[in-house]
CSV table of C-alpha atoms and ligand atoms in Angstrom, one decimal:
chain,number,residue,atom,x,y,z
A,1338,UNK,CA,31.1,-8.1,-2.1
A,1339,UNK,CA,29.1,-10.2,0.2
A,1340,UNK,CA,25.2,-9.7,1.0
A,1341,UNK,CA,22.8,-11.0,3.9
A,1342,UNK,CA,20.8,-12.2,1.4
A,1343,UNK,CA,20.3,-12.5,-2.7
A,1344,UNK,CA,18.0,-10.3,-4.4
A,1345,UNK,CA,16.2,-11.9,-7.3
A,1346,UNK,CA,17.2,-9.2,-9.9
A,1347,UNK,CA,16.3,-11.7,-12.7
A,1348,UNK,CA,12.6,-11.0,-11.6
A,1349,UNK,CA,12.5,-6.8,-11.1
A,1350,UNK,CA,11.8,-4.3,-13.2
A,1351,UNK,CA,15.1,-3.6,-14.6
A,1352,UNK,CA,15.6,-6.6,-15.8
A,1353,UNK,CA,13.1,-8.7,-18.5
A,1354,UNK,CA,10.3,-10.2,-16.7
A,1355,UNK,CA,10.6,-14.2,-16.9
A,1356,UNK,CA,8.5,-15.5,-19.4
A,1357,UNK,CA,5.5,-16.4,-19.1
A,1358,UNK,CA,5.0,-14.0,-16.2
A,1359,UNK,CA,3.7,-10.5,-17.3
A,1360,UNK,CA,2.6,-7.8,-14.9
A,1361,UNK,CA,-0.9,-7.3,-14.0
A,1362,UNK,CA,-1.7,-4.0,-15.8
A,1363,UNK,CA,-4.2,-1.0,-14.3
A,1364,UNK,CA,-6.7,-1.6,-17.2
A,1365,UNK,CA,-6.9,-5.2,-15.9
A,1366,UNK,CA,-8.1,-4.4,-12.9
A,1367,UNK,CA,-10.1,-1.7,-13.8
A,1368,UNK,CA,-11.9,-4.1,-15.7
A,1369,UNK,CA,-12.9,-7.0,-12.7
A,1370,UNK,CA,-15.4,-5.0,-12.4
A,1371,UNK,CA,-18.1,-5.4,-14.5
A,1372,UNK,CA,-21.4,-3.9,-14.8
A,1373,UNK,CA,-21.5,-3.4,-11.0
A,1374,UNK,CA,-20.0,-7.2,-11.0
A,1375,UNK,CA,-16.3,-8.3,-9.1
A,1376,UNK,CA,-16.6,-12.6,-9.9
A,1377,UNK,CA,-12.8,-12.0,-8.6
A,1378,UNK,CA,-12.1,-9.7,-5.6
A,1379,UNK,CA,-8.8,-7.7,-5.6
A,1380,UNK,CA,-6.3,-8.3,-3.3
A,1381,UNK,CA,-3.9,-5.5,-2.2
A,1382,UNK,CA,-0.8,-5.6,0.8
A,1383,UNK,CA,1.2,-2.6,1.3
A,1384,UNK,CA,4.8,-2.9,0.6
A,1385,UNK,CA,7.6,-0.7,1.8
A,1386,UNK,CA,10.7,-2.6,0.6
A,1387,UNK,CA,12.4,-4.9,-2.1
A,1388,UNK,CA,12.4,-8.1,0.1
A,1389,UNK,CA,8.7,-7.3,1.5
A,1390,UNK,CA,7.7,-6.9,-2.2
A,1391,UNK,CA,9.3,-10.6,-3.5
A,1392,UNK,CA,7.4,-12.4,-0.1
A,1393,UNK,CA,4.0,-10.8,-1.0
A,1394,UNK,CA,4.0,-10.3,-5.1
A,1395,UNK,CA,2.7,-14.2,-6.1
A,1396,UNK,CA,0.1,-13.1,-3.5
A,1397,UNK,CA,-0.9,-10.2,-4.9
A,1398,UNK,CA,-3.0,-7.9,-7.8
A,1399,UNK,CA,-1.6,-5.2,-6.3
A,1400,UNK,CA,0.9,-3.8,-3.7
A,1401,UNK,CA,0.9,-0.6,-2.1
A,1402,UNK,CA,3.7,1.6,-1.2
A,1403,UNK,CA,1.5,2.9,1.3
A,1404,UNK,CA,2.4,6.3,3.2
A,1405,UNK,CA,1.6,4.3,6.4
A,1406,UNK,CA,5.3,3.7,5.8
A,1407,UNK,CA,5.4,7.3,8.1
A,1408,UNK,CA,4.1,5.2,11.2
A,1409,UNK,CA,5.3,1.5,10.3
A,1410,UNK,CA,8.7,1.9,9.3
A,1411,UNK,CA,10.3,5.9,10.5
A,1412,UNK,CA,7.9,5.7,14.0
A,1413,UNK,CA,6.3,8.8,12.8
A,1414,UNK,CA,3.2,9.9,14.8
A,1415,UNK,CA,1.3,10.2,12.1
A,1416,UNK,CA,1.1,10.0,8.0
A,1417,UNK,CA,1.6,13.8,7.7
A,1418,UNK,CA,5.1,14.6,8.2
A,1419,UNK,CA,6.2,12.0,5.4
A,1420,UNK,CA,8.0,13.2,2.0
A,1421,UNK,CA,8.1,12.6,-1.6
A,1422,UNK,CA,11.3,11.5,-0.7
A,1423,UNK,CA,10.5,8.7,0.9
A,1424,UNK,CA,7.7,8.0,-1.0
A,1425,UNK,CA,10.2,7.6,-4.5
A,1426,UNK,CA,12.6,5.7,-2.4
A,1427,UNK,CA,10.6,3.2,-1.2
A,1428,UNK,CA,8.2,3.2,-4.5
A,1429,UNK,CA,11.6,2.0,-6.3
A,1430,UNK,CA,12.8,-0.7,-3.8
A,1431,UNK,CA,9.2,-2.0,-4.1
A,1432,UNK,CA,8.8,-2.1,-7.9
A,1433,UNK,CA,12.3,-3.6,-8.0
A,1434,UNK,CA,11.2,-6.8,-5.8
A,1435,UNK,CA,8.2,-7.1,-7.5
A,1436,UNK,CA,6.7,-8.6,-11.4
A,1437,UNK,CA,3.7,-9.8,-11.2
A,1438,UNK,CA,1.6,-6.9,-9.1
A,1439,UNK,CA,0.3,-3.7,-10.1
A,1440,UNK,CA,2.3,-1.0,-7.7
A,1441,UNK,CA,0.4,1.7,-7.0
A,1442,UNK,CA,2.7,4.8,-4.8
A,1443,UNK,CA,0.7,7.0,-2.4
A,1444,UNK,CA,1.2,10.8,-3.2
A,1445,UNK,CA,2.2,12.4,0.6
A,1446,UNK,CA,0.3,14.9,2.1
A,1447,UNK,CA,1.3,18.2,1.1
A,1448,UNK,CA,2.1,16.8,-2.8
A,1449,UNK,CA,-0.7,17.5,-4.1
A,1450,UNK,CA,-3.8,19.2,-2.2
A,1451,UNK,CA,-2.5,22.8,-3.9
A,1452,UNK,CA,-3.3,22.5,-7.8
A,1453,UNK,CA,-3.6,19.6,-10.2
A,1454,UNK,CA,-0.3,20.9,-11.5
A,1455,UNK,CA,1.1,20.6,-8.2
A,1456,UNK,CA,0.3,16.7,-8.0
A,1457,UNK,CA,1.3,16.3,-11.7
A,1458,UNK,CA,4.6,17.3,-10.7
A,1459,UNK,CA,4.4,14.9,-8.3
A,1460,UNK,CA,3.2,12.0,-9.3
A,1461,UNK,CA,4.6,12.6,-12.4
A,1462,UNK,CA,8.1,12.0,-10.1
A,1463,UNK,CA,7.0,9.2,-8.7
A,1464,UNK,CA,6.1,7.4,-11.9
A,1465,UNK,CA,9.9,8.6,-13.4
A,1466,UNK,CA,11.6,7.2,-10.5
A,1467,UNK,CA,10.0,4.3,-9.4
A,1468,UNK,CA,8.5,2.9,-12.6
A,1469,UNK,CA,5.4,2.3,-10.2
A,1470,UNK,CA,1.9,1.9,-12.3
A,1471,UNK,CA,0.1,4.5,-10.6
A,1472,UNK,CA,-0.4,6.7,-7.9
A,1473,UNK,CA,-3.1,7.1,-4.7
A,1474,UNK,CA,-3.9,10.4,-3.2
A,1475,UNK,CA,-6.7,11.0,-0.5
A,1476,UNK,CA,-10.0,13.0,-0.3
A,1477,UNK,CA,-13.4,12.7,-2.1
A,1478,UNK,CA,-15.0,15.1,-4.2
A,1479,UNK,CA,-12.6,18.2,-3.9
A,1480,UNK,CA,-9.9,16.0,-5.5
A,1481,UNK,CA,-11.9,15.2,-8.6
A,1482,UNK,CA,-10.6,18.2,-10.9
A,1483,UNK,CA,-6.9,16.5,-9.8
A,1484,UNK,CA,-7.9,13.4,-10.4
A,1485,UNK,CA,-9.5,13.8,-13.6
A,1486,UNK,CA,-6.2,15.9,-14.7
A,1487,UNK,CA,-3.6,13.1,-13.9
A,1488,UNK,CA,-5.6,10.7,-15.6
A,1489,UNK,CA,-6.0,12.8,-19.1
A,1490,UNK,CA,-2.5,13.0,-18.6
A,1491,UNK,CA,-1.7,9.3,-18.4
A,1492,UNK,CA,-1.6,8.9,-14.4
A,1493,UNK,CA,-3.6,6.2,-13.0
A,1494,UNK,CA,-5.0,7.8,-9.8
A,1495,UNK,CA,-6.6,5.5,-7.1
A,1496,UNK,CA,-8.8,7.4,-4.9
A,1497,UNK,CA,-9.5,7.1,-1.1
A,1498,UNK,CA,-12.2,8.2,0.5
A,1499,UNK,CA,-14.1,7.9,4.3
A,1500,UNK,CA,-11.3,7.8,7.0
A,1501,UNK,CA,-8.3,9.6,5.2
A,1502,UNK,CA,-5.7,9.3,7.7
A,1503,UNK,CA,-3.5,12.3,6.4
A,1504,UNK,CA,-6.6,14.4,7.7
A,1505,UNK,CA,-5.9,13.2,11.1
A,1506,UNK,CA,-5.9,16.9,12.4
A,1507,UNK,CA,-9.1,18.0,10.6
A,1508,UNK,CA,-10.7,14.7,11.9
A,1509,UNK,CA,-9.5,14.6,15.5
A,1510,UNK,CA,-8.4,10.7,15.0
A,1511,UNK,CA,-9.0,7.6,13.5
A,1512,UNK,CA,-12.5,6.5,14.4
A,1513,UNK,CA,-14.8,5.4,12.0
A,1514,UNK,CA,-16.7,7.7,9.5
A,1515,UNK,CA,-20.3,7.4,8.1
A,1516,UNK,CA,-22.1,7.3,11.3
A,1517,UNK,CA,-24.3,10.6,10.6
A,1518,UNK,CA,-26.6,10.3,7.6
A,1519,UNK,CA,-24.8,13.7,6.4
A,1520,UNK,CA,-21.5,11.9,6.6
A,1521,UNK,CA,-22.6,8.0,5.2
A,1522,UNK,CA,-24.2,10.8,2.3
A,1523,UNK,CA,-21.0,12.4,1.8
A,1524,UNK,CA,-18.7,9.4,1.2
A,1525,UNK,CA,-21.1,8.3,-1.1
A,1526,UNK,CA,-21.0,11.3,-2.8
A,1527,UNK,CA,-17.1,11.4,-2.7
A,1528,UNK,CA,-16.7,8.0,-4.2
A,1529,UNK,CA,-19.1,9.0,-7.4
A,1530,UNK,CA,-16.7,12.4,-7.7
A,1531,UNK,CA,-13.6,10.1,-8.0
A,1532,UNK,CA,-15.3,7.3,-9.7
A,1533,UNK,CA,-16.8,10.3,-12.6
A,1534,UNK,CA,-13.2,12.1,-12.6
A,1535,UNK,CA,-11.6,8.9,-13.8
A,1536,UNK,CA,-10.2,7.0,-10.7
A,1537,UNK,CA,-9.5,3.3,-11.9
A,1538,UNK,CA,-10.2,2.1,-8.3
A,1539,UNK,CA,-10.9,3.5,-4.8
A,1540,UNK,CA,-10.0,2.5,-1.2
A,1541,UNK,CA,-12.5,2.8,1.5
A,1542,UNK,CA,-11.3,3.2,4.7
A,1543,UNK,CA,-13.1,2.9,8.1
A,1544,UNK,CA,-16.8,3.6,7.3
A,1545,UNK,CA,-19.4,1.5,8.6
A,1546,UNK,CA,-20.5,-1.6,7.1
A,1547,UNK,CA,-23.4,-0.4,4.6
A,1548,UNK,CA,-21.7,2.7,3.4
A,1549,UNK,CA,-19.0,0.9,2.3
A,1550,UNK,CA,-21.3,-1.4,0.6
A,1551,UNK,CA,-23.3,1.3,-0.7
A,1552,UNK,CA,-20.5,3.2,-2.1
A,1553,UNK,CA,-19.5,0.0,-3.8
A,1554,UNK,CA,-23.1,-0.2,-5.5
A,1555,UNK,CA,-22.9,3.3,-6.7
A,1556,UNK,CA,-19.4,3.4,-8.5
A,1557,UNK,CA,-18.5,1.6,-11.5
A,1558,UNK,CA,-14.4,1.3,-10.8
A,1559,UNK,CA,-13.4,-1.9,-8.1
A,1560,UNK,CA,-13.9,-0.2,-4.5
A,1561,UNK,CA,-11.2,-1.7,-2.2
A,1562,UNK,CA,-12.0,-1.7,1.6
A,1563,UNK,CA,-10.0,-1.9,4.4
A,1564,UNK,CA,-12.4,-1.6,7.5
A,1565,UNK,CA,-15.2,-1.5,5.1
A,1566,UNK,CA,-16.7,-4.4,4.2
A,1567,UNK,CA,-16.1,-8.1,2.5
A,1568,UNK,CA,-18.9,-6.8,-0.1
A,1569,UNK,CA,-16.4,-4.3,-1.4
A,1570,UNK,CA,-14.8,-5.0,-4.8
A,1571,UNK,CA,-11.5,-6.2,-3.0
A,1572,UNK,CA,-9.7,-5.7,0.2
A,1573,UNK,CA,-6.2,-4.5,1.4
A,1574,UNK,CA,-4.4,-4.2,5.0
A,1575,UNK,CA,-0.8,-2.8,6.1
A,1576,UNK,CA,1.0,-5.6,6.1
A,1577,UNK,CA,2.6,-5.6,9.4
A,1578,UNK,CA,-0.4,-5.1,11.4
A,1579,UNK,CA,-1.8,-8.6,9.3
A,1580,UNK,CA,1.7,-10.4,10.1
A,1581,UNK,CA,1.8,-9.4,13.6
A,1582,UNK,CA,3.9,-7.1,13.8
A,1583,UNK,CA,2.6,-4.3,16.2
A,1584,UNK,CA,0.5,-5.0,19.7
A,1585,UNK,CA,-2.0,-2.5,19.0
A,1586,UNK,CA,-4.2,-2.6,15.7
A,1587,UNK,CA,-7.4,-1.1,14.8
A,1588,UNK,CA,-10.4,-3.4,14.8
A,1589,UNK,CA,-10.8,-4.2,10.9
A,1590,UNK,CA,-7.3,-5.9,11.4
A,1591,UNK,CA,-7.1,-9.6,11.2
A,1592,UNK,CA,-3.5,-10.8,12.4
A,1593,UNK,CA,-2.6,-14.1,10.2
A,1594,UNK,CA,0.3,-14.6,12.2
A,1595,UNK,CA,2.8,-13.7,14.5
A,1596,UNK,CA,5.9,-12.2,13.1
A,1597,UNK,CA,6.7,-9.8,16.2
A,1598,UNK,CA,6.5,-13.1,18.7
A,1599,UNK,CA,8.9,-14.6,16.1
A,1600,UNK,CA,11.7,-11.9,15.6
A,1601,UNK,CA,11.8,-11.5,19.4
A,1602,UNK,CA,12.1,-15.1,20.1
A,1603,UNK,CA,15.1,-15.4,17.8
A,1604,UNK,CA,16.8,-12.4,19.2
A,1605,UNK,CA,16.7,-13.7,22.7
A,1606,UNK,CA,17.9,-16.9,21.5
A,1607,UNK,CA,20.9,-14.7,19.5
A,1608,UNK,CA,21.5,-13.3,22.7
A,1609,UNK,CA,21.5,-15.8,25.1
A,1610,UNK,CA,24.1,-18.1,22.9
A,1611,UNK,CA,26.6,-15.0,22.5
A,1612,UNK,CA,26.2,-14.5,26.2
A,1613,UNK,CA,27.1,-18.1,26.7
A,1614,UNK,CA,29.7,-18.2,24.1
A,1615,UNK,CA,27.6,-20.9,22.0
A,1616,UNK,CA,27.7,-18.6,19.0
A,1617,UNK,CA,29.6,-18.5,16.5
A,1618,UNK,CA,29.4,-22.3,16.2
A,1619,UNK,CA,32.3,-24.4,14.0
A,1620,UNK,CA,30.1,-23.9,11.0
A,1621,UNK,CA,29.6,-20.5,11.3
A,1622,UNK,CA,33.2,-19.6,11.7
A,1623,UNK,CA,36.6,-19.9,8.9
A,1624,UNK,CA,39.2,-22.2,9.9
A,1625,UNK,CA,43.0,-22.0,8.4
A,1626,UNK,CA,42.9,-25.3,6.0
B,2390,LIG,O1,-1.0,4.3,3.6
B,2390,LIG,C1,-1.6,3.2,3.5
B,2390,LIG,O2,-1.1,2.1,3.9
B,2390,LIG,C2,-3.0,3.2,3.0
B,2390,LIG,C3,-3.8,1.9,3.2
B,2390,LIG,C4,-4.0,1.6,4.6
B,2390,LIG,C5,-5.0,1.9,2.3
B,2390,LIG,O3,-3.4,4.2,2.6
């Protein structure tokens, strides 16, 4: 059988992990943060597949198999219409490119809002199926019960609170949250819920600057922001809006290069040397000995 490429199966999850490399654990990141204190901020990607996973791991504390996926990878309008389907499917490509990060799976809307039994279920699923280290779900202080229920049940629950983007339709968009005193009090309050309920880390997402910061100061678990601020505990950012990928980005997204400009380039090069018959060239094609 011949493949594209060569997976490093020596290095995933089904396999031993080479010595001396050991995956990053959730208790160990739990713990960068002490008393109020992160000497070493977090860094998180997303990750959607196996070969995305091997380019960003040696990079990375921890990798997301984000539910962005919905948008970035199926062209979905929005985060809402994606399955635990997908969610397992890509969970396990990403765990199996991966040794050194933590990989955390996002639970999809609609997995878990209903009863903490309900997310058990499913993040219980996820864990058994992708042998990911833990799972995210969204929303502030009505998801402490859940949150406190997965984790006395051995499920590392990240939280996520301010712009939760699976609330799109409650929310009318994406802008920023925390401009109102009554909101900036509510993520606050939101991020003490999760943090009291057990959450080993939480993602704040598009707040303004010093409720991000002041969320950070009032939780004891590592806050990661993405459109929050560099104060937080550590950062993360879909990968493909950071590489390039996409034209339009929200404003909390630095591009570190250029990927889309790349992959276009090389597929008008592709087909302007098949249109010219310059490709396949004598090494790329067999010849009778
Ligand atoms: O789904 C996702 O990628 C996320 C990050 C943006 C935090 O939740």
């Amino acid at each position: 059988m011949s493949t594209t490429f060569q997976l490093d199966t020596a290095t995933s999850r089904a396999n031993p992990t080479p010595a001396p490399m050991k995956r990053l654990t959730v208790p160990a990141i739990r713990r960068r943060k002490k008393d109020g204190v992160t000497v070493e901020p977090i860094v998180m990607l997303t990750a959607y597949t196996a070969r995305q996973a091997q380019l960003l791991d040696a990079h990375c504390d921890l990798l997301l198999v984000g539910d962005s996926l919905g948008q970035v990878i199926y062209g979905l309008p929005s985060s809402v219409p994606v399955t635990l389907d997908m969610m397992a499917a890509h969970g396990a490509a990403v765990v199996r490119g991966s040794y050194h990060a933590v990989v955390i799976v996002d639970m999809p809307f609609g997995a878990y809002e209903q009863s903490p039994q309900q997310a058990f279920e499913s993040a219980a699923r996820l864990l058994k199926e992708t042998g990911c280290a833990g799972v995210k779900l969204e929303g502030g202080a009505a998801m402490a019960e859940t949150v406190a229920f997965l984790t006395a049940r051995g499920i590392p629950v990240m939280g996520h609170v301010g712009l939760t983007p699976q609330a799109v339709n409650l929310l009318g968009g994406y802008n920023a949250r925390g401009r109102s005193d009554a909101e900036a009090d509510k993520i606050v309050a939101d991020a003490k819920a999760l943090d009291d309920a057990g959450a080993f880390a939480i993602v704040i997402e598009g707040v303004v600057e010093p409720i991000a910061i002041a969320a950070t100061q009032a939780v004891a678990c590592p806050t990661i922001g993405i459109g929050g601020s560099a104060l937080c505990d550590g950062q993360v950012l879909v990968t493909e809006d950071m590489c390039g990928m996409f034209d339009r980005v929200p404003r909390f997204v630095k591009r570190y290069a250029d990927l889309a400009g790349l992959i276009s380039g090389a597929a008008g090069s592709y087909a302007a040397e098949v249109r010219a018959r310059t490709f396949p060239g004598v090494e790329q094609t067999y010849q009778p000995k």
